[in-house]
Tab-separated table of C-alpha atoms in Angstrom:
chain	number	residue	atom	x	y	z
A	275	UNK	CA	-79.444	21.155	-25.025
A	276	UNK	CA	-77.797	22.075	-21.746
A	277	UNK	CA	-76.578	19.415	-19.398
A	278	UNK	CA	-77.221	19.885	-15.733
A	279	UNK	CA	-74.327	19.341	-13.374
A	280	UNK	CA	-74.500	16.036	-11.533
A	281	UNK	CA	-75.968	16.266	-8.064
A	282	UNK	CA	-74.522	14.080	-5.352
A	283	UNK	CA	-75.639	12.863	-1.973
A	284	UNK	CA	-72.994	11.315	0.259
A	285	UNK	CA	-74.232	8.732	2.732
A	286	UNK	CA	-72.045	7.367	5.514
A	287	UNK	CA	-72.053	3.594	5.442
A	288	UNK	CA	-71.429	1.622	8.583
A	289	UNK	CA	-72.557	-1.956	8.956
A	290	UNK	CA	-71.535	-4.450	11.519
A	291	UNK	CA	-72.643	-6.220	14.637
A	292	UNK	CA	-74.786	-4.402	17.151
A	293	UNK	CA	-73.486	-2.654	20.235
A	294	UNK	CA	-74.236	-5.564	22.599
A	295	UNK	CA	-72.374	-8.083	20.421
A	296	UNK	CA	-69.434	-5.689	20.087
A	297	UNK	CA	-69.343	-5.128	23.850
A	298	UNK	CA	-69.427	-8.861	24.644
A	299	UNK	CA	-66.749	-9.549	22.030
A	300	UNK	CA	-64.615	-6.733	23.477
A	301	UNK	CA	-64.879	-8.086	27.029
A	302	UNK	CA	-64.320	-11.786	26.280
A	303	UNK	CA	-62.071	-11.779	23.183
A	304	UNK	CA	-61.080	-8.297	22.039
A	305	UNK	CA	-59.190	-7.246	25.151
A	306	UNK	CA	-56.655	-10.054	25.179
A	307	UNK	CA	-56.351	-10.399	21.374
A	308	UNK	CA	-56.000	-6.616	21.146
A	309	UNK	CA	-53.271	-6.690	23.783
A	310	UNK	CA	-51.303	-9.277	21.826
A	311	UNK	CA	-51.764	-7.365	18.557
A	312	UNK	CA	-50.809	-4.060	20.208
A	313	UNK	CA	-47.599	-5.541	21.646
A	314	UNK	CA	-46.753	-7.164	18.312
A	315	UNK	CA	-47.439	-3.914	16.440
A	316	UNK	CA	-45.170	-1.915	18.736
A	317	UNK	CA	-42.359	-4.458	18.370
A	318	UNK	CA	-42.758	-4.198	14.598
A	319	UNK	CA	-42.834	-0.380	14.776
A	320	UNK	CA	-39.452	-0.371	16.518
A	321	UNK	CA	-37.905	-2.132	13.532
A	322	UNK	CA	-37.771	-0.124	10.343
A	323	UNK	CA	-38.551	-3.181	8.227
A	324	UNK	CA	-41.621	-4.058	10.297
A	325	UNK	CA	-42.971	-0.486	10.460
A	326	UNK	CA	-45.522	-0.834	7.620
A	327	UNK	CA	-46.970	-4.025	9.110
A	328	UNK	CA	-46.966	-2.513	12.610
A	329	UNK	CA	-48.868	0.552	11.427
A	330	UNK	CA	-51.279	-1.636	9.475
A	331	UNK	CA	-51.985	-3.633	12.650
A	332	UNK	CA	-52.507	-0.463	14.716
A	333	UNK	CA	-54.880	0.880	12.067
A	334	UNK	CA	-56.878	-2.370	12.254
A	335	UNK	CA	-56.975	-2.362	16.075
A	336	UNK	CA	-60.609	-1.125	16.272
A	337	UNK	CA	-61.723	-4.010	14.064
A	338	UNK	CA	-59.654	-6.522	16.031
A	339	UNK	CA	-60.674	-5.291	19.488
A	340	UNK	CA	-64.221	-4.042	19.049
A	341	UNK	CA	-65.453	-5.427	15.709
A	342	UNK	CA	-65.877	-1.847	14.530
A	343	UNK	CA	-66.714	-1.913	10.837
A	344	UNK	CA	-64.496	0.025	8.465
A	345	UNK	CA	-66.404	3.129	7.469
A	346	UNK	CA	-66.996	3.824	3.814
A	347	UNK	CA	-68.920	6.483	1.994
A	348	UNK	CA	-71.620	5.750	-0.512
A	349	UNK	CA	-72.121	8.548	-2.972
A	350	UNK	CA	-75.406	8.683	-4.852
A	351	UNK	CA	-74.905	10.656	-8.069
A	352	UNK	CA	-77.532	11.494	-10.666
A	353	UNK	CA	-75.937	11.851	-14.102
A	354	UNK	CA	-78.206	12.515	-17.095
A	355	UNK	CA	-81.184	11.167	-15.200
A	356	UNK	CA	-79.440	7.940	-14.165
A	357	UNK	CA	-78.617	7.123	-10.569
A	358	UNK	CA	-75.104	5.847	-9.883
A	359	UNK	CA	-73.739	4.511	-6.598
A	360	UNK	CA	-70.067	4.985	-5.812
A	361	UNK	CA	-68.493	3.437	-2.743
A	362	UNK	CA	-65.128	4.544	-1.431
A	363	UNK	CA	-63.051	4.695	1.706
A	364	UNK	CA	-63.132	7.894	3.711
A	365	UNK	CA	-60.797	10.571	2.361
A	366	UNK	CA	-57.450	10.653	4.148
A	367	UNK	CA	-55.048	13.434	5.016
A	368	UNK	CA	-52.044	13.729	2.664
A	369	UNK	CA	-49.368	11.082	3.183
A	370	UNK	CA	-46.628	13.566	4.103
A	371	UNK	CA	-48.817	15.163	6.781
A	372	UNK	CA	-49.635	11.748	8.244
A	373	UNK	CA	-45.969	10.657	8.129
A	374	UNK	CA	-44.772	13.854	9.817
A	375	UNK	CA	-47.489	13.544	12.470
A	376	UNK	CA	-46.526	9.914	13.173
A	377	UNK	CA	-42.807	10.727	13.470
A	378	UNK	CA	-43.305	13.771	15.703
A	379	UNK	CA	-46.380	12.876	17.784
A	380	UNK	CA	-48.219	9.704	16.830
A	381	UNK	CA	-45.732	7.025	17.832
A	382	UNK	CA	-45.404	8.141	21.459
A	383	UNK	CA	-48.863	9.663	21.953
A	384	UNK	CA	-50.640	6.528	20.751
A	385	UNK	CA	-48.696	4.462	23.293
A	386	UNK	CA	-49.857	6.813	26.073
A	387	UNK	CA	-53.405	6.776	24.633
A	388	UNK	CA	-53.605	2.975	24.560
A	389	UNK	CA	-52.073	2.671	28.030
A	390	UNK	CA	-54.719	5.063	29.371
A	391	UNK	CA	-57.459	3.026	27.654
A	392	UNK	CA	-56.108	-0.219	29.148
A	393	UNK	CA	-55.878	1.330	32.620
A	394	UNK	CA	-59.379	2.734	32.292
A	395	UNK	CA	-60.668	-0.708	31.361
A	396	UNK	CA	-58.940	-2.451	34.257
A	397	UNK	CA	-59.190	0.083	37.051
A	398	UNK	CA	-62.764	1.289	36.592
A	399	UNK	CA	-64.302	-2.157	37.227
A	400	UNK	CA	-66.278	-1.887	33.998
A	401	UNK	CA	-67.643	1.606	34.544
A	402	UNK	CA	-65.136	3.104	32.124
A	403	UNK	CA	-65.815	0.579	29.346
A	404	UNK	CA	-67.742	3.000	27.108
A	405	UNK	CA	-64.895	5.509	27.211
A	406	UNK	CA	-62.248	2.790	26.780
A	407	UNK	CA	-64.269	1.354	23.878
A	408	UNK	CA	-64.214	4.778	22.196
A	409	UNK	CA	-60.510	5.257	22.940
A	410	UNK	CA	-59.600	1.951	21.286
A	411	UNK	CA	-61.715	2.954	18.274
A	412	UNK	CA	-59.656	6.150	17.951
A	413	UNK	CA	-56.210	4.466	17.932
A	414	UNK	CA	-55.709	4.719	14.127
A	415	UNK	CA	-56.417	8.456	14.169
A	416	UNK	CA	-54.257	9.058	17.235
A	417	UNK	CA	-51.379	7.080	15.708
A	418	UNK	CA	-51.358	8.194	12.054
A	419	UNK	CA	-54.397	10.488	11.557
A	420	UNK	CA	-56.027	7.616	9.649
A	421	UNK	CA	-59.760	7.951	9.124
A	422	UNK	CA	-61.402	4.537	9.333
């Protein structure tokens, strides 16, 4: 009897509050809490001891500021006629690539990126909110190439 190779279907999984709730949260809570967390994260990043916590905070900035859910993949695999569900975080770039990127580019570029997002939020009188919303969601990738 020959066994057939397992077939897999990968489904992106993203649950969380709707766009209107996220936008209201961002305007009334996320902006000022995100500002405090961003400042705290950058102070921690300056210290070698606080660097892991600072990077962890920057990687959680989309959740803190915009209630963006952490993306996970659900893999549906059929093995010997049985369906199995496997959930996992998104695959990440290798650690050494992410560390080199952070040391050479990420630490200063993410500061410029977040400053531009803050300025866009404040100076556009609300018209730039969709772009600023997206920019804050991209902070983990801009900082450390983290896929969330």
